[in-house]
PDB file of C-alpha atoms in Angstrom:
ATOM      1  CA  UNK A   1     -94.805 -25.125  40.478  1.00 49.00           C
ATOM      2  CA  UNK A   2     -97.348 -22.053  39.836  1.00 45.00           C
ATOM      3  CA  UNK A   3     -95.131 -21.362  36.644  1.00 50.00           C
ATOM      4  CA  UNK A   4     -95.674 -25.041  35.432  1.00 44.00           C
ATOM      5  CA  UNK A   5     -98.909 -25.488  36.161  1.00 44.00           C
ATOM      6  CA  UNK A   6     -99.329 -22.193  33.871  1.00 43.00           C
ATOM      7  CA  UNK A   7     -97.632 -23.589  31.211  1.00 44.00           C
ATOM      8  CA  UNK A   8     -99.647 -26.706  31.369  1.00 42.00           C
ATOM      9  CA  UNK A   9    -102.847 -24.671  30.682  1.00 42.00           C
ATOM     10  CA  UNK A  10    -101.284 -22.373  28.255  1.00 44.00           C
ATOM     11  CA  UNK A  11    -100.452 -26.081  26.132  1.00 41.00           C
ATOM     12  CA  UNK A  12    -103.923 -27.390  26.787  1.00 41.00           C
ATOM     13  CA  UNK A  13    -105.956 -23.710  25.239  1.00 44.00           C
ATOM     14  CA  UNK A  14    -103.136 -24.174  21.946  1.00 45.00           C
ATOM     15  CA  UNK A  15    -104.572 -27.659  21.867  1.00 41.00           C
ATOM     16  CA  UNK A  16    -108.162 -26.785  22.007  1.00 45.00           C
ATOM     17  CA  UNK A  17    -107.616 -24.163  19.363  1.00 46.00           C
ATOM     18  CA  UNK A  18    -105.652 -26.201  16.968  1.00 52.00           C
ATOM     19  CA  UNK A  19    -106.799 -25.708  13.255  1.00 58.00           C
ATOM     20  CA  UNK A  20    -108.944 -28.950  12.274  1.00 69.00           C
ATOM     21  CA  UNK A  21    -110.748 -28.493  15.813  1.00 74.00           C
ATOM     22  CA  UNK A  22    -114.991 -28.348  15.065  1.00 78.00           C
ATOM     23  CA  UNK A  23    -118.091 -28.560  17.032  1.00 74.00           C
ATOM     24  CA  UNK A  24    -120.059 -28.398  19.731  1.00 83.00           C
ATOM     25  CA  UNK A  25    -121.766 -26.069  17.256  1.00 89.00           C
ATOM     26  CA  UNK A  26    -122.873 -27.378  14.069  1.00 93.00           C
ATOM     27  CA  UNK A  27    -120.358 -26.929  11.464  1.00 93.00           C
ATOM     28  CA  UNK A  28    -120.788 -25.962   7.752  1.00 95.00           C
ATOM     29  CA  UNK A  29    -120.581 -29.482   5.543  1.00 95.00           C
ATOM     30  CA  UNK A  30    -120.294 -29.534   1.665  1.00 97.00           C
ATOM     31  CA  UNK A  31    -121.400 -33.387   0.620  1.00 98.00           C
ATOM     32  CA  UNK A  32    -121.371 -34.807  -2.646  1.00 98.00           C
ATOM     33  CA  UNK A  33    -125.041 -36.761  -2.645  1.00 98.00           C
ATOM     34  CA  UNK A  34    -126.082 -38.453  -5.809  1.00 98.00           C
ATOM     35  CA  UNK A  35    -123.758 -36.283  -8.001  1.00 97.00           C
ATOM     36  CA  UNK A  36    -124.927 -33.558  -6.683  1.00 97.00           C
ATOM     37  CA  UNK A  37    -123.382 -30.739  -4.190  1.00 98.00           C
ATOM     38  CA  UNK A  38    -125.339 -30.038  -1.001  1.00 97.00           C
ATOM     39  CA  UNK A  39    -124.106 -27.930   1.503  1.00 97.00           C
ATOM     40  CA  UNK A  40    -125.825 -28.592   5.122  1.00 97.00           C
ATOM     41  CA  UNK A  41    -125.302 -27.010   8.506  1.00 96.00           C
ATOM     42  CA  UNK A  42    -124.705 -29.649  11.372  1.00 95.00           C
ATOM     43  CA  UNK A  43    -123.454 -30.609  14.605  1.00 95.00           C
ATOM     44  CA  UNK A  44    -120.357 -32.883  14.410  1.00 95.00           C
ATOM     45  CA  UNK A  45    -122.089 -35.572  16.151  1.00 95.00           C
ATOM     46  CA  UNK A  46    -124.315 -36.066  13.643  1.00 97.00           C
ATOM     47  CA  UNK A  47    -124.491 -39.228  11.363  1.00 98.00           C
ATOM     48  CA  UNK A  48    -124.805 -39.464   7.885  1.00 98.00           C
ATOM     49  CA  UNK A  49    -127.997 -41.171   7.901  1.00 98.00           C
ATOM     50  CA  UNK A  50    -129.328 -38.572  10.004  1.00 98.00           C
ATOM     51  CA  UNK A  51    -128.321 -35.621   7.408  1.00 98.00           C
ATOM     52  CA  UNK A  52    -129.477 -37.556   4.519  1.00 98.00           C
ATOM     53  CA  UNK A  53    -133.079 -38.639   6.139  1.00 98.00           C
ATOM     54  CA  UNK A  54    -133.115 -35.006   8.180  1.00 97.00           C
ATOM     55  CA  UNK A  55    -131.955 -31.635   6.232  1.00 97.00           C
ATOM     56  CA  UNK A  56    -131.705 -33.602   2.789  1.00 97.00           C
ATOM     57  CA  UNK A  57    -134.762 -35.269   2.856  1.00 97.00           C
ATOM     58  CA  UNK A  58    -133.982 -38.667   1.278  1.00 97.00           C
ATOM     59  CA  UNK A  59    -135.636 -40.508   3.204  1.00 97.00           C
ATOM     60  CA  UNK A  60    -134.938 -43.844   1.414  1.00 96.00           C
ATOM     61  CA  UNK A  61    -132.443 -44.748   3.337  1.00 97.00           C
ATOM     62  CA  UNK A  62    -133.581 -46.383   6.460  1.00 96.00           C
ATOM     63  CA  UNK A  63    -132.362 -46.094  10.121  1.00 96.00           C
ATOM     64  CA  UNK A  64    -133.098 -49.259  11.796  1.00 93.00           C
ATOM     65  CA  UNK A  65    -130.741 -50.420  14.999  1.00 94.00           C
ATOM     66  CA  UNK A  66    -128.836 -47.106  14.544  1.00 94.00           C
ATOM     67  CA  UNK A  67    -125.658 -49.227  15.705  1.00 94.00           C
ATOM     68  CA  UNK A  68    -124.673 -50.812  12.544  1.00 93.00           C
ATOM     69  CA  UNK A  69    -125.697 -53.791  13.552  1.00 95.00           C
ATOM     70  CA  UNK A  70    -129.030 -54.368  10.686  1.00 96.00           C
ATOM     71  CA  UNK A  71    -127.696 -52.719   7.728  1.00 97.00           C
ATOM     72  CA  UNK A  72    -131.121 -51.086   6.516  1.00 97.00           C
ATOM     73  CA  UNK A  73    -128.926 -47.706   6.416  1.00 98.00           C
ATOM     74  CA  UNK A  74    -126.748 -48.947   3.431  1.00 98.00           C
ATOM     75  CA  UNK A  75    -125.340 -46.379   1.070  1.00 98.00           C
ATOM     76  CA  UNK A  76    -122.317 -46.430  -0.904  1.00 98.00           C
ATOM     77  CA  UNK A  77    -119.188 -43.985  -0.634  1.00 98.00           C
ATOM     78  CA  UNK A  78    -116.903 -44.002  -3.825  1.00 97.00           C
ATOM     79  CA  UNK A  79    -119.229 -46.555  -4.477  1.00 96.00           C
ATOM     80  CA  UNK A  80    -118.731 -49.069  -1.431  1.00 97.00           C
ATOM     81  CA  UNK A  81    -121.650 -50.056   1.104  1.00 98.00           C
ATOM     82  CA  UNK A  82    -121.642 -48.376   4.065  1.00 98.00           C
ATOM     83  CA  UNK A  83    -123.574 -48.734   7.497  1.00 98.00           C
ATOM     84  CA  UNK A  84    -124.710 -44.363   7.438  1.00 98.00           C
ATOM     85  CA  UNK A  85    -125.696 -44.876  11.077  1.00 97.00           C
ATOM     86  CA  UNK A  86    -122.242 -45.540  11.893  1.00 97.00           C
ATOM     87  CA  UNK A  87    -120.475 -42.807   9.463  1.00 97.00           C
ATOM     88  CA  UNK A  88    -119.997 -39.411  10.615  1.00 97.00           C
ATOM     89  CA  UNK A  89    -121.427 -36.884   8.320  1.00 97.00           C
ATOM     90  CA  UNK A  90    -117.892 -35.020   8.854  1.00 96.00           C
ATOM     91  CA  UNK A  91    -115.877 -37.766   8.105  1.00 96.00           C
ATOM     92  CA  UNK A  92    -117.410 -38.230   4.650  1.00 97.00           C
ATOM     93  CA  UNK A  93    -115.570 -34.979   2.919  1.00 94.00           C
ATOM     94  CA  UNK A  94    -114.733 -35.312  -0.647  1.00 95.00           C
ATOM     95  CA  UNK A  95    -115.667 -38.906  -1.364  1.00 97.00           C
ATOM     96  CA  UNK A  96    -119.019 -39.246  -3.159  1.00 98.00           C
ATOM     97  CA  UNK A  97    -122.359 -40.764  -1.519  1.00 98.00           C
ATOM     98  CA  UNK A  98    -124.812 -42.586  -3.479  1.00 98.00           C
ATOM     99  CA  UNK A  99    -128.765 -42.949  -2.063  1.00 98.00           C
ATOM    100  CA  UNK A 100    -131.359 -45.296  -3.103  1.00 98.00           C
ATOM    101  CA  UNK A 101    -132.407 -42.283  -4.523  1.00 97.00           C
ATOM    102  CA  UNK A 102    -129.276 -42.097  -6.871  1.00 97.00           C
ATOM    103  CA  UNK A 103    -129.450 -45.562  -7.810  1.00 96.00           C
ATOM    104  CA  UNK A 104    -131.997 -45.464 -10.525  1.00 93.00           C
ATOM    105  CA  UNK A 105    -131.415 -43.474 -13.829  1.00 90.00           C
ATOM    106  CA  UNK A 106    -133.892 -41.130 -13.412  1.00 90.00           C
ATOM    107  CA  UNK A 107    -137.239 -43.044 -13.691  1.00 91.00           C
ATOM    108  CA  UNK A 108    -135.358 -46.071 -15.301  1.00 93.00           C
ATOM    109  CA  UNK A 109    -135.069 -48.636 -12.101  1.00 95.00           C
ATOM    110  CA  UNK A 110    -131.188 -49.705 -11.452  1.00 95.00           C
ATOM    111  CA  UNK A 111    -131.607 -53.407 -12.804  1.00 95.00           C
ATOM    112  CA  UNK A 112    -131.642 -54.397  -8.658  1.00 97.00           C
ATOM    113  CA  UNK A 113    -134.261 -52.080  -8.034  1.00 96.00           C
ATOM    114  CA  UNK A 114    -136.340 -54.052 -11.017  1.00 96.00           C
ATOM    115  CA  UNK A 115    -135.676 -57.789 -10.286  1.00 97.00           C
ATOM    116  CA  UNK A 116    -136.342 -56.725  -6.762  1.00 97.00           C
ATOM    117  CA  UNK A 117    -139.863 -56.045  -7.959  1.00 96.00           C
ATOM    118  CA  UNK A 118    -139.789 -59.042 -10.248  1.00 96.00           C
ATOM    119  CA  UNK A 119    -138.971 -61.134  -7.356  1.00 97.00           C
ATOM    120  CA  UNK A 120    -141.255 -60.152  -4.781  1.00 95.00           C
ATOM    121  CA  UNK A 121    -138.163 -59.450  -2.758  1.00 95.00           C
ATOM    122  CA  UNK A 122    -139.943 -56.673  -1.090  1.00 91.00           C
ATOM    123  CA  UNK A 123    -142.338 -56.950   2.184  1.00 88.00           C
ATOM    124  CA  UNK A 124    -142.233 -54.467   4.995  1.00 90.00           C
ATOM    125  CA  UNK A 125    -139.749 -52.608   2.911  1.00 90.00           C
ATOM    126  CA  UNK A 126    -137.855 -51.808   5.695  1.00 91.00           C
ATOM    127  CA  UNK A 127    -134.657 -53.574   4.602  1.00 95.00           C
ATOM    128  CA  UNK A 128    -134.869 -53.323   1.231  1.00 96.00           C
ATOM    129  CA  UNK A 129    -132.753 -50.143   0.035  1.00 97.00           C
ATOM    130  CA  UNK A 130    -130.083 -51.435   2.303  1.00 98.00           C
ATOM    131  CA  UNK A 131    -130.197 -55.270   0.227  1.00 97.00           C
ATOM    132  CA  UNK A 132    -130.497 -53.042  -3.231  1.00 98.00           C
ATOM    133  CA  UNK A 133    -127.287 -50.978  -2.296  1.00 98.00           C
ATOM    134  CA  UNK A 134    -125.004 -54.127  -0.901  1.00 98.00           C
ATOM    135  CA  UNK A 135    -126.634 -56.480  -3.766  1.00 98.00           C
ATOM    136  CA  UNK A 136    -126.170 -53.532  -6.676  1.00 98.00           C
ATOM    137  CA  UNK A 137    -122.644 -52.807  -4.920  1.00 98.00           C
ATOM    138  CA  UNK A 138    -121.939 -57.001  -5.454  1.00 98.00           C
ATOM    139  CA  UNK A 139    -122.535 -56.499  -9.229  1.00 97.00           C
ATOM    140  CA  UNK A 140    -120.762 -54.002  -9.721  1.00 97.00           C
ATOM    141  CA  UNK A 141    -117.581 -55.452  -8.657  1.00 97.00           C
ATOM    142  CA  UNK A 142    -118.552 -58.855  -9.746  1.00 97.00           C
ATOM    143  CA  UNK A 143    -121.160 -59.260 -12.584  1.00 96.00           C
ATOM    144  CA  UNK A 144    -121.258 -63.019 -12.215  1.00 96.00           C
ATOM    145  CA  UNK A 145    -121.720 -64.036  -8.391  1.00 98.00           C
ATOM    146  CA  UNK A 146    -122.667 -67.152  -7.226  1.00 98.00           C
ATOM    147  CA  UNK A 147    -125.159 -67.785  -4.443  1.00 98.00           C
ATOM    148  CA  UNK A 148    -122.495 -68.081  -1.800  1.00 98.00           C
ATOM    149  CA  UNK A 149    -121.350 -64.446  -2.728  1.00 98.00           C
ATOM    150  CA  UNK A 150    -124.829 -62.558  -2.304  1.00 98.00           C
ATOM    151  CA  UNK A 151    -125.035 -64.256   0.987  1.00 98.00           C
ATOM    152  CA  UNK A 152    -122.127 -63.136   1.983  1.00 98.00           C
ATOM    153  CA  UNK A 153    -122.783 -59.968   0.423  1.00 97.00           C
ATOM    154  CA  UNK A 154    -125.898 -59.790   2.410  1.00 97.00           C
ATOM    155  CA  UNK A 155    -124.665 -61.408   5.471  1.00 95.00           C
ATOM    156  CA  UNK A 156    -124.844 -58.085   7.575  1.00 94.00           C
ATOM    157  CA  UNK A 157    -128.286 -57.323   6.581  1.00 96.00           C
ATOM    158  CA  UNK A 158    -131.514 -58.169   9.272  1.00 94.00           C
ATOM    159  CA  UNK A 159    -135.040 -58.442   6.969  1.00 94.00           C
ATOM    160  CA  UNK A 160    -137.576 -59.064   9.609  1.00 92.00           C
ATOM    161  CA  UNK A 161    -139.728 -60.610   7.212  1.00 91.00           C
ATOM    162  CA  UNK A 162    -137.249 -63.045   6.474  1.00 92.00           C
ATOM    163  CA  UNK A 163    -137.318 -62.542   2.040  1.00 94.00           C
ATOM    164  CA  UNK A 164    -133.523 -63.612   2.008  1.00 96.00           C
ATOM    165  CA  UNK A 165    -134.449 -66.343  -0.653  1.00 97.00           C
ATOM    166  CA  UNK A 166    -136.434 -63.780  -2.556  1.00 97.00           C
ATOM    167  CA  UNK A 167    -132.640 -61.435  -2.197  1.00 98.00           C
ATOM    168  CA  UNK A 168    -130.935 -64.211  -3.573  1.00 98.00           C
ATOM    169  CA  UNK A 169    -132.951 -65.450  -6.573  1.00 98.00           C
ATOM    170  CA  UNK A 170    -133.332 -61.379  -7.892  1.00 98.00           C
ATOM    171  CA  UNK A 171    -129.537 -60.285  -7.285  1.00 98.00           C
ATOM    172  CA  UNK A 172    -128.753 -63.546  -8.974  1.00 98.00           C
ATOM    173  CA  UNK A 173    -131.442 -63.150 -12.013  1.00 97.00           C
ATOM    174  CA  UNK A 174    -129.959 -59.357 -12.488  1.00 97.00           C
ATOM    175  CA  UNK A 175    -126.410 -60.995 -12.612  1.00 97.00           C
ATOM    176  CA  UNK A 176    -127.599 -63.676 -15.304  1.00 92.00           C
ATOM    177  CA  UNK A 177    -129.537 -61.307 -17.750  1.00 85.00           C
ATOM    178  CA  UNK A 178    -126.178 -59.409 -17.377  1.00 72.00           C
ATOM    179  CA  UNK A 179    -128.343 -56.485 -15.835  1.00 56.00           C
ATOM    180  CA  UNK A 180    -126.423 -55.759 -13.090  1.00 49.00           C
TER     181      UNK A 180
END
């Protein structure tokens, strides 16, 4: 009995120790943020919205419900919208994350971004770089939507101040001047 029990605890340390095993510490990351490599230091708990808003300072992203549940945390990895609240910052590894930050061409607005403006789809804000990423991510994988598809597109997405018509009419106008 003593011998098993032994052995048990012998087979629970090799699984502890088992290569791929991280944390509670934080853990060197390498990300790939807006084309560029960044190399941050944290604890395996930690989100990616947290290390993009905390030790990366891009702040543009938003962290609203922090359960995935309003989608103002929106980025894109290999270029699909993603709640960042709900993503581990670990779990990212090689695949590429784009920002609101990384969305415009250096001072040249992403088309979004600009009939976003020309729309007056912005209040509170709050919302709005999580709309831009899902409604940039739409016309990028279809140019030529039709209302039905930026709702749905948006569907996940809680604006307070309730500019989903505004949303609509500027993700559409981008599509149509072939913007997008």
């Amino acid at each position: 009995m003593l011998e098993t029990s032994l052995s048990m605890s012998r087979a629970r340390a090799e699984i502890n120790t088992e290569p791929g095993a991280v944390g509670p510490s934080a853990v060197p990351l390498t990300l790939r943020i807006n084309g560029t490599v960044r190399t941050v230091a944290v604890a395996p708990h930690t989100t990616l919205a947290e290390v993009l808003r905390g030790p990366l300072d891009l702040t543009g992203t938003k962290i609203g419900c922090d359960r995935g549940a309003c989608s103002a945390c929106t980025v894109w990895l290999d270029g699909l919208p993603v709640a960042s609240c709900m993503t581990l910052a670990i779990d990212v590894g090689e695949r590429s994350v784009t920002t609101i930050e990384g969305l415009s061409d250096g001072d040249r607005l992403h088309p979004v971004q600009a009939a976003f403006i020309e729309h007056d789809a912005v209040q509170c804000g709050f919302c709005t770089s999580g709309m831009v990423m899902s409604c940039a991510a739409l016309l990028a994988r279809n140019p030529h939507p039709t209302l039905d598809d930026v709702k749905a597109a948006t569907g996940g997405h809680l604006c307070r101040c309730g500019t989903y018509p505004h949303v609509f009419a500027a993700t559409l106008a981008a599509a149509k001047t072939g913007r997008g």
